[in-house]
mmCIF file with all atom_site columns, C-alpha atoms in Angstrom:
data_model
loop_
_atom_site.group_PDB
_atom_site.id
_atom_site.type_symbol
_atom_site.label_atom_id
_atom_site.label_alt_id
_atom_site.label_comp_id
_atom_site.label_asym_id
_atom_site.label_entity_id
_atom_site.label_seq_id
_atom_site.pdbx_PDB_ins_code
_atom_site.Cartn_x
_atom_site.Cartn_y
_atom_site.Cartn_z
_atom_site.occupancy
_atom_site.B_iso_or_equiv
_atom_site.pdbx_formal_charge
_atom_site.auth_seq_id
_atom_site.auth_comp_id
_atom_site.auth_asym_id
_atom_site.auth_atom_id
_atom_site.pdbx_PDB_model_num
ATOM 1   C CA . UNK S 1 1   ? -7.351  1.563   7.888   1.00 0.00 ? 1   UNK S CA 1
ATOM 2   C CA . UNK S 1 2   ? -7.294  5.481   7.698   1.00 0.00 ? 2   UNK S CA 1
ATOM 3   C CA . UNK S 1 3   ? -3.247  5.241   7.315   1.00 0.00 ? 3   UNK S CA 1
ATOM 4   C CA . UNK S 1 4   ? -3.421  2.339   4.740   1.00 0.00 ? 4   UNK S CA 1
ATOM 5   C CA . UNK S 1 5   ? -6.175  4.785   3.051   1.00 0.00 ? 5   UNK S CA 1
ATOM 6   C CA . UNK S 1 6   ? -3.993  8.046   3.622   1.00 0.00 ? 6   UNK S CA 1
ATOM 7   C CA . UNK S 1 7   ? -0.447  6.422   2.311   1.00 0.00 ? 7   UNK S CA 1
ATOM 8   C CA . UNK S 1 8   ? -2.269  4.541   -0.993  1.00 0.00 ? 8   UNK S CA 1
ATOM 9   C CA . UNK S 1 9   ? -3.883  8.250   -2.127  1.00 0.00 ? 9   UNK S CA 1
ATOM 10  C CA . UNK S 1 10  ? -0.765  7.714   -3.515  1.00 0.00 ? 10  UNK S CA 1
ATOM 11  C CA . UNK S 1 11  ? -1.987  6.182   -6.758  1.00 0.00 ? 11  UNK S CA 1
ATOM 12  C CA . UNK S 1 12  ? -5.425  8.221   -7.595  1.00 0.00 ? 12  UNK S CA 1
ATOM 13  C CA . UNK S 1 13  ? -3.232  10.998  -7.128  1.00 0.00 ? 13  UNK S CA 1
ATOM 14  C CA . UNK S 1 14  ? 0.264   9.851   -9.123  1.00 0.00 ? 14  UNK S CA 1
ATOM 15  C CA . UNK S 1 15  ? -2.495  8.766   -12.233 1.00 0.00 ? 15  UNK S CA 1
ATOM 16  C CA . UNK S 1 16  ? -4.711  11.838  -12.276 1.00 0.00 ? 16  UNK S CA 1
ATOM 17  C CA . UNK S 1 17  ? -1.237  14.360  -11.933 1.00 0.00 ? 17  UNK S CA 1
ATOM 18  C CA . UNK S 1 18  ? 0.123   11.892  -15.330 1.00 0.00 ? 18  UNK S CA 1
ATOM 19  C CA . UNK S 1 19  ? -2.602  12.817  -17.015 1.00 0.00 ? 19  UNK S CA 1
ATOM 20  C CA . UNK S 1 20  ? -0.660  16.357  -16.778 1.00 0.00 ? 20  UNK S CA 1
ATOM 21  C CA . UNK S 1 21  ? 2.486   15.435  -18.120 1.00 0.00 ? 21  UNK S CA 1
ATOM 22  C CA . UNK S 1 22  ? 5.046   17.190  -18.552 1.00 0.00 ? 22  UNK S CA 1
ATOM 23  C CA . UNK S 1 23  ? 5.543   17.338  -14.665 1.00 0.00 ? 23  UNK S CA 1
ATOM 24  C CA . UNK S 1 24  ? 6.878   20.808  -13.270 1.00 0.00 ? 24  UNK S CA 1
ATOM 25  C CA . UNK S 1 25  ? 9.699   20.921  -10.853 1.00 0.00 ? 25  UNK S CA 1
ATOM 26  C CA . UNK S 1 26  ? 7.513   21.181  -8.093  1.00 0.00 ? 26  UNK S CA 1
ATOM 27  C CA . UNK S 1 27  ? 4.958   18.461  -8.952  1.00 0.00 ? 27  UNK S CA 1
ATOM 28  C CA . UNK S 1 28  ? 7.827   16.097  -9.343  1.00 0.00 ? 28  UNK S CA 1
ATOM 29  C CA . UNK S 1 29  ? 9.397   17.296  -5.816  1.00 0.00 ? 29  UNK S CA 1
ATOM 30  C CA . UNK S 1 30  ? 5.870   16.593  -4.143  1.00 0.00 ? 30  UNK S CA 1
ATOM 31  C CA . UNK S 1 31  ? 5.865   12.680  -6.129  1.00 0.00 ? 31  UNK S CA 1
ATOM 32  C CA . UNK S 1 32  ? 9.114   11.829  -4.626  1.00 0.00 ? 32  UNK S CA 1
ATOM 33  C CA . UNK S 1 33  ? 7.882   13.334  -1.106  1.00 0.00 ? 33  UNK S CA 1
ATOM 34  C CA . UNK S 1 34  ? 4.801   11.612  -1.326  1.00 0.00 ? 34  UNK S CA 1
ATOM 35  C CA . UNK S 1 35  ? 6.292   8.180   -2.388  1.00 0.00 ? 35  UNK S CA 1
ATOM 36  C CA . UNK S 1 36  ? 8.648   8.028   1.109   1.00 0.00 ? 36  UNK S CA 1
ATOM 37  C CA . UNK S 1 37  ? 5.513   9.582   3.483   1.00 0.00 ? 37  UNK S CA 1
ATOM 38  C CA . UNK S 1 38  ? 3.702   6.864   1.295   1.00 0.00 ? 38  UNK S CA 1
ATOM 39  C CA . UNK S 1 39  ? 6.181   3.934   2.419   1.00 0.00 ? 39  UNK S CA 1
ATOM 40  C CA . UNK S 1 40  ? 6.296   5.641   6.222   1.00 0.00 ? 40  UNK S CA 1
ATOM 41  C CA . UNK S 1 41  ? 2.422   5.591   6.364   1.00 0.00 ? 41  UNK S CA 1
ATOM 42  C CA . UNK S 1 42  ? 2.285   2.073   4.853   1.00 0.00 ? 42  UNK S CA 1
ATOM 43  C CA . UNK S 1 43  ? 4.801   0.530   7.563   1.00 0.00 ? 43  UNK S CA 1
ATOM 44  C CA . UNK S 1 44  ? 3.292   2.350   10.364  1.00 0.00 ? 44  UNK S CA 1
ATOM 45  C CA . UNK S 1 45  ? -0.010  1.236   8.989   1.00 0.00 ? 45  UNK S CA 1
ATOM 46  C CA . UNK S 1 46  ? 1.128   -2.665  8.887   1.00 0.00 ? 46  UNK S CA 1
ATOM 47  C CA . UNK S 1 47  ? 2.716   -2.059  12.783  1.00 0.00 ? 47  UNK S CA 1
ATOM 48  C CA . UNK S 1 48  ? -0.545  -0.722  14.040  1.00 0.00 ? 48  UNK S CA 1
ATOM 49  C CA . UNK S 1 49  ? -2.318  -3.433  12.160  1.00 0.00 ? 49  UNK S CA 1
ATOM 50  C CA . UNK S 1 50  ? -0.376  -6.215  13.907  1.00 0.00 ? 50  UNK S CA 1
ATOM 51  C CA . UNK S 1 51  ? -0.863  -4.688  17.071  1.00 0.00 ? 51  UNK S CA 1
ATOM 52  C CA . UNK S 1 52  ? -4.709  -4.180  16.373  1.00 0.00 ? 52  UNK S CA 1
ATOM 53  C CA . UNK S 1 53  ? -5.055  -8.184  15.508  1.00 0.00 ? 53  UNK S CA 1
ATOM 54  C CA . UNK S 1 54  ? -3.104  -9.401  18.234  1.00 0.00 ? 54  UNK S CA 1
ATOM 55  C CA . UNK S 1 55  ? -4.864  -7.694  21.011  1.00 0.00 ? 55  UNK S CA 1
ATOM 56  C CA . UNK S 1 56  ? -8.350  -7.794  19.246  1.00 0.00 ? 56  UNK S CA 1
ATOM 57  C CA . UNK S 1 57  ? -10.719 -10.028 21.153  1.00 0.00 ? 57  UNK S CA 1
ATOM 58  C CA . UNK S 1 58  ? -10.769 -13.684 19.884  1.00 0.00 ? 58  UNK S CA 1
ATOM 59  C CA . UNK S 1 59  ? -14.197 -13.379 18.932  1.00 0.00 ? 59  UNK S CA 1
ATOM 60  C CA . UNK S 1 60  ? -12.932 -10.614 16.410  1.00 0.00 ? 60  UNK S CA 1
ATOM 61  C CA . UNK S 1 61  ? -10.890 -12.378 14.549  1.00 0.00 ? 61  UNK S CA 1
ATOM 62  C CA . UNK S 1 62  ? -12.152 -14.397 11.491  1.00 0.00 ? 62  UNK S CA 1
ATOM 63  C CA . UNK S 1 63  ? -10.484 -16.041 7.894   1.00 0.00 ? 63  UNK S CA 1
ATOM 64  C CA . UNK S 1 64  ? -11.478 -12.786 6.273   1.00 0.00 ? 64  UNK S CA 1
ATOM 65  C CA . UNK S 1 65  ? -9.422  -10.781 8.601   1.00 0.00 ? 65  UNK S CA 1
ATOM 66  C CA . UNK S 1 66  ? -6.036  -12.938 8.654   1.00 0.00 ? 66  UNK S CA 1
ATOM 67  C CA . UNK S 1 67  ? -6.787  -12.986 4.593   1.00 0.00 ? 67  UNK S CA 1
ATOM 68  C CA . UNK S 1 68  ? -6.572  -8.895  4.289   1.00 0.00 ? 68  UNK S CA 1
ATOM 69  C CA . UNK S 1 69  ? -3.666  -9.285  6.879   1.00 0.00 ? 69  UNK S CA 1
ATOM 70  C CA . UNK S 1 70  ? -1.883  -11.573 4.478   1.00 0.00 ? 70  UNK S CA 1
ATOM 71  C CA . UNK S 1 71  ? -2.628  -9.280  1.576   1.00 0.00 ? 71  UNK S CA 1
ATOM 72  C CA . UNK S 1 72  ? -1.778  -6.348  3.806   1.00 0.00 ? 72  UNK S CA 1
ATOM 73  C CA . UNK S 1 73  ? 2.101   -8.203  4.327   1.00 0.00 ? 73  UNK S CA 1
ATOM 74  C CA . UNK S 1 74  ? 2.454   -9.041  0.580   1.00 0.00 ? 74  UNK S CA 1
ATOM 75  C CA . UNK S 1 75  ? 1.768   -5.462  -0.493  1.00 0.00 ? 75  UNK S CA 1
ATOM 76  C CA . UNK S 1 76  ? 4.156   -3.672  1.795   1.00 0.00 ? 76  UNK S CA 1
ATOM 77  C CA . UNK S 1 77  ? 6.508   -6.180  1.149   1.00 0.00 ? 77  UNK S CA 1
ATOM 78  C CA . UNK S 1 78  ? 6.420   -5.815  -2.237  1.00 0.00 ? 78  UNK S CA 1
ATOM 79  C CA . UNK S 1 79  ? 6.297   -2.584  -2.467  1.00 0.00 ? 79  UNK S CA 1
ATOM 80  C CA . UNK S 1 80  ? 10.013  -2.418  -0.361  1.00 0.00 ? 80  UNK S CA 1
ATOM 81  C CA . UNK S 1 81  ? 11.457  -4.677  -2.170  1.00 0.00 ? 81  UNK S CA 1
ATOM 82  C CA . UNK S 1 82  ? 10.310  -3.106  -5.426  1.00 0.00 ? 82  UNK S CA 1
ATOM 83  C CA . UNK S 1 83  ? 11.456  0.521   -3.835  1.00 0.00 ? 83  UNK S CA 1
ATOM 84  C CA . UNK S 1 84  ? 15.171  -0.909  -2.664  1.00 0.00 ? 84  UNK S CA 1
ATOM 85  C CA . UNK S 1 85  ? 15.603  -2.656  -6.036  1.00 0.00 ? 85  UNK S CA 1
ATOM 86  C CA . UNK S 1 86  ? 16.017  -5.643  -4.451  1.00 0.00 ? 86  UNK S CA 1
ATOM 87  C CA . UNK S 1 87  ? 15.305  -7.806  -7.276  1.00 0.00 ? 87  UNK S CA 1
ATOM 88  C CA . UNK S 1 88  ? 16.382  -5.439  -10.458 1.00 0.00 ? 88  UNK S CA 1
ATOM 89  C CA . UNK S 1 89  ? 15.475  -8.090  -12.895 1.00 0.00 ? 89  UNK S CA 1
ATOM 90  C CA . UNK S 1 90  ? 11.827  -8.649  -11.776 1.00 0.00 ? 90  UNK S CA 1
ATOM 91  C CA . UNK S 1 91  ? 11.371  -4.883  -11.077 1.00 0.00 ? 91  UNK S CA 1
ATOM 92  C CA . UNK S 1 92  ? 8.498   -4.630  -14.122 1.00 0.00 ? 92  UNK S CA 1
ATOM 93  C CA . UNK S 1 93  ? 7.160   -7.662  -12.884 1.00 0.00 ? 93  UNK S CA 1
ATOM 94  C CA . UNK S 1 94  ? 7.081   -6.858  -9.208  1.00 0.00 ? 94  UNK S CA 1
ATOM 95  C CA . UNK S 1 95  ? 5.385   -3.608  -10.153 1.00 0.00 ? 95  UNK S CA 1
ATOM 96  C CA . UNK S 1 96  ? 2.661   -5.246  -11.818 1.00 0.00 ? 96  UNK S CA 1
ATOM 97  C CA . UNK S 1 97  ? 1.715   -7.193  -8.397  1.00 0.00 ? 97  UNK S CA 1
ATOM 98  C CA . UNK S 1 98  ? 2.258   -4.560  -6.188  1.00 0.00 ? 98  UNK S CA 1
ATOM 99  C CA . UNK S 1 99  ? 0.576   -1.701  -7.862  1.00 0.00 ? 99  UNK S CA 1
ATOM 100 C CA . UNK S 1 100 ? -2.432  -4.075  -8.833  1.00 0.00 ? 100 UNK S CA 1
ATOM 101 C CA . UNK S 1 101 ? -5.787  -1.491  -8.036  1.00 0.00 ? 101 UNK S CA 1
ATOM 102 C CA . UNK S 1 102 ? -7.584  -5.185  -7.821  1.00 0.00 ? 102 UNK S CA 1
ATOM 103 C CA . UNK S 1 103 ? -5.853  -5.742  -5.165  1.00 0.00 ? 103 UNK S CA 1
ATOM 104 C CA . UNK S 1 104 ? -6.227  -2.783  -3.277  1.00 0.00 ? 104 UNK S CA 1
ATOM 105 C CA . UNK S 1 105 ? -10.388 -2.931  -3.651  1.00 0.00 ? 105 UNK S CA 1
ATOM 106 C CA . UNK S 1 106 ? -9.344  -6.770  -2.715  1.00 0.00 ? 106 UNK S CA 1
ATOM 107 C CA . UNK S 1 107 ? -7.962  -5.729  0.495   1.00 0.00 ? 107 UNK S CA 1
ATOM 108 C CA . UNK S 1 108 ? -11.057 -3.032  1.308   1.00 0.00 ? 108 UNK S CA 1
ATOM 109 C CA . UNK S 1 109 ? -13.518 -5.650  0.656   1.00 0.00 ? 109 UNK S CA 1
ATOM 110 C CA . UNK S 1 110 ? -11.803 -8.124  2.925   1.00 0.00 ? 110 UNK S CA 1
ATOM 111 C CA . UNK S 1 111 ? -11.433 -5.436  5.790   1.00 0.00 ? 111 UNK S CA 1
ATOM 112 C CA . UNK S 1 112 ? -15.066 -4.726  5.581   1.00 0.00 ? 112 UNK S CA 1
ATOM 113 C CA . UNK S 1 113 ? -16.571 -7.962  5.100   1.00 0.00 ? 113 UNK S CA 1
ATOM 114 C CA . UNK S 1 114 ? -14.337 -9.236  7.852   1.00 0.00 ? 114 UNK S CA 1
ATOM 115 C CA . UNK S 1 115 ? -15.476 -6.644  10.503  1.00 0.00 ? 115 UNK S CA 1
ATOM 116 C CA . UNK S 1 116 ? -19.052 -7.240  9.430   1.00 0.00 ? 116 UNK S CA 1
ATOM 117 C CA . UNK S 1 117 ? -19.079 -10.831 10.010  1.00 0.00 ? 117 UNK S CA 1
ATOM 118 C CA . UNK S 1 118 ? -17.228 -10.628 12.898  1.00 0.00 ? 118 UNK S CA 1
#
């Protein structure tokens, strides 16, 4: 959860700096840095996530949990195909489901009221 957290600072960070615009050199150079230690963090994240759920105890695991991991899958997903330009048609479209904030609280919400059941 603290790399999921630490990659998706991303966005609290990318709207407060717009607030700023026009973006300096430098601020730009530190957005484009960000945005690939933001897709790194987010894969590692999913990899130790699948390890995490597959060796949890059975006992552990619960709807809510698979539900966040499901979310978890769609959002990096999305967000690599919407990085790659996979689909350059959908690309506003794709944006609006990956970058959803909803869905991020979603996700927390899931991850804590899955653990606290379980």
């Amino acid at each position: 959860m603290v790399l999921f957290v630490s990659a998706n600072a991303y966005y609290p960070a990318r709207l407060i700096a717009n607030r700023f615009k026009p973006w300096s050199r430098e601020t730009t150079l530190f957005f484009k840095k960000y945005l690939d230690i933001h897709m790194l963090l987010n894969l590692i994240a999913l990899f130790t996530l699948t390890l995490h759920g597959h060796y949890a105890p059975a006992d552990e695991r619960n709807i809510i949990l698979s539900a966040s991991f499901v979310l978890t899958v769609w959002l990096v997903f999305a967000g690599l195909l919407m990085r790659y330009n996979v689909f350059h048609s959908m690309k506003k479209q794709m944006r609006l489901i990956h970058t959803q904030q909803t869905l991020f609280v979603v996700w927390l919400i899931l991850i804590l009221l899955g653990h606290s059941i379980g």
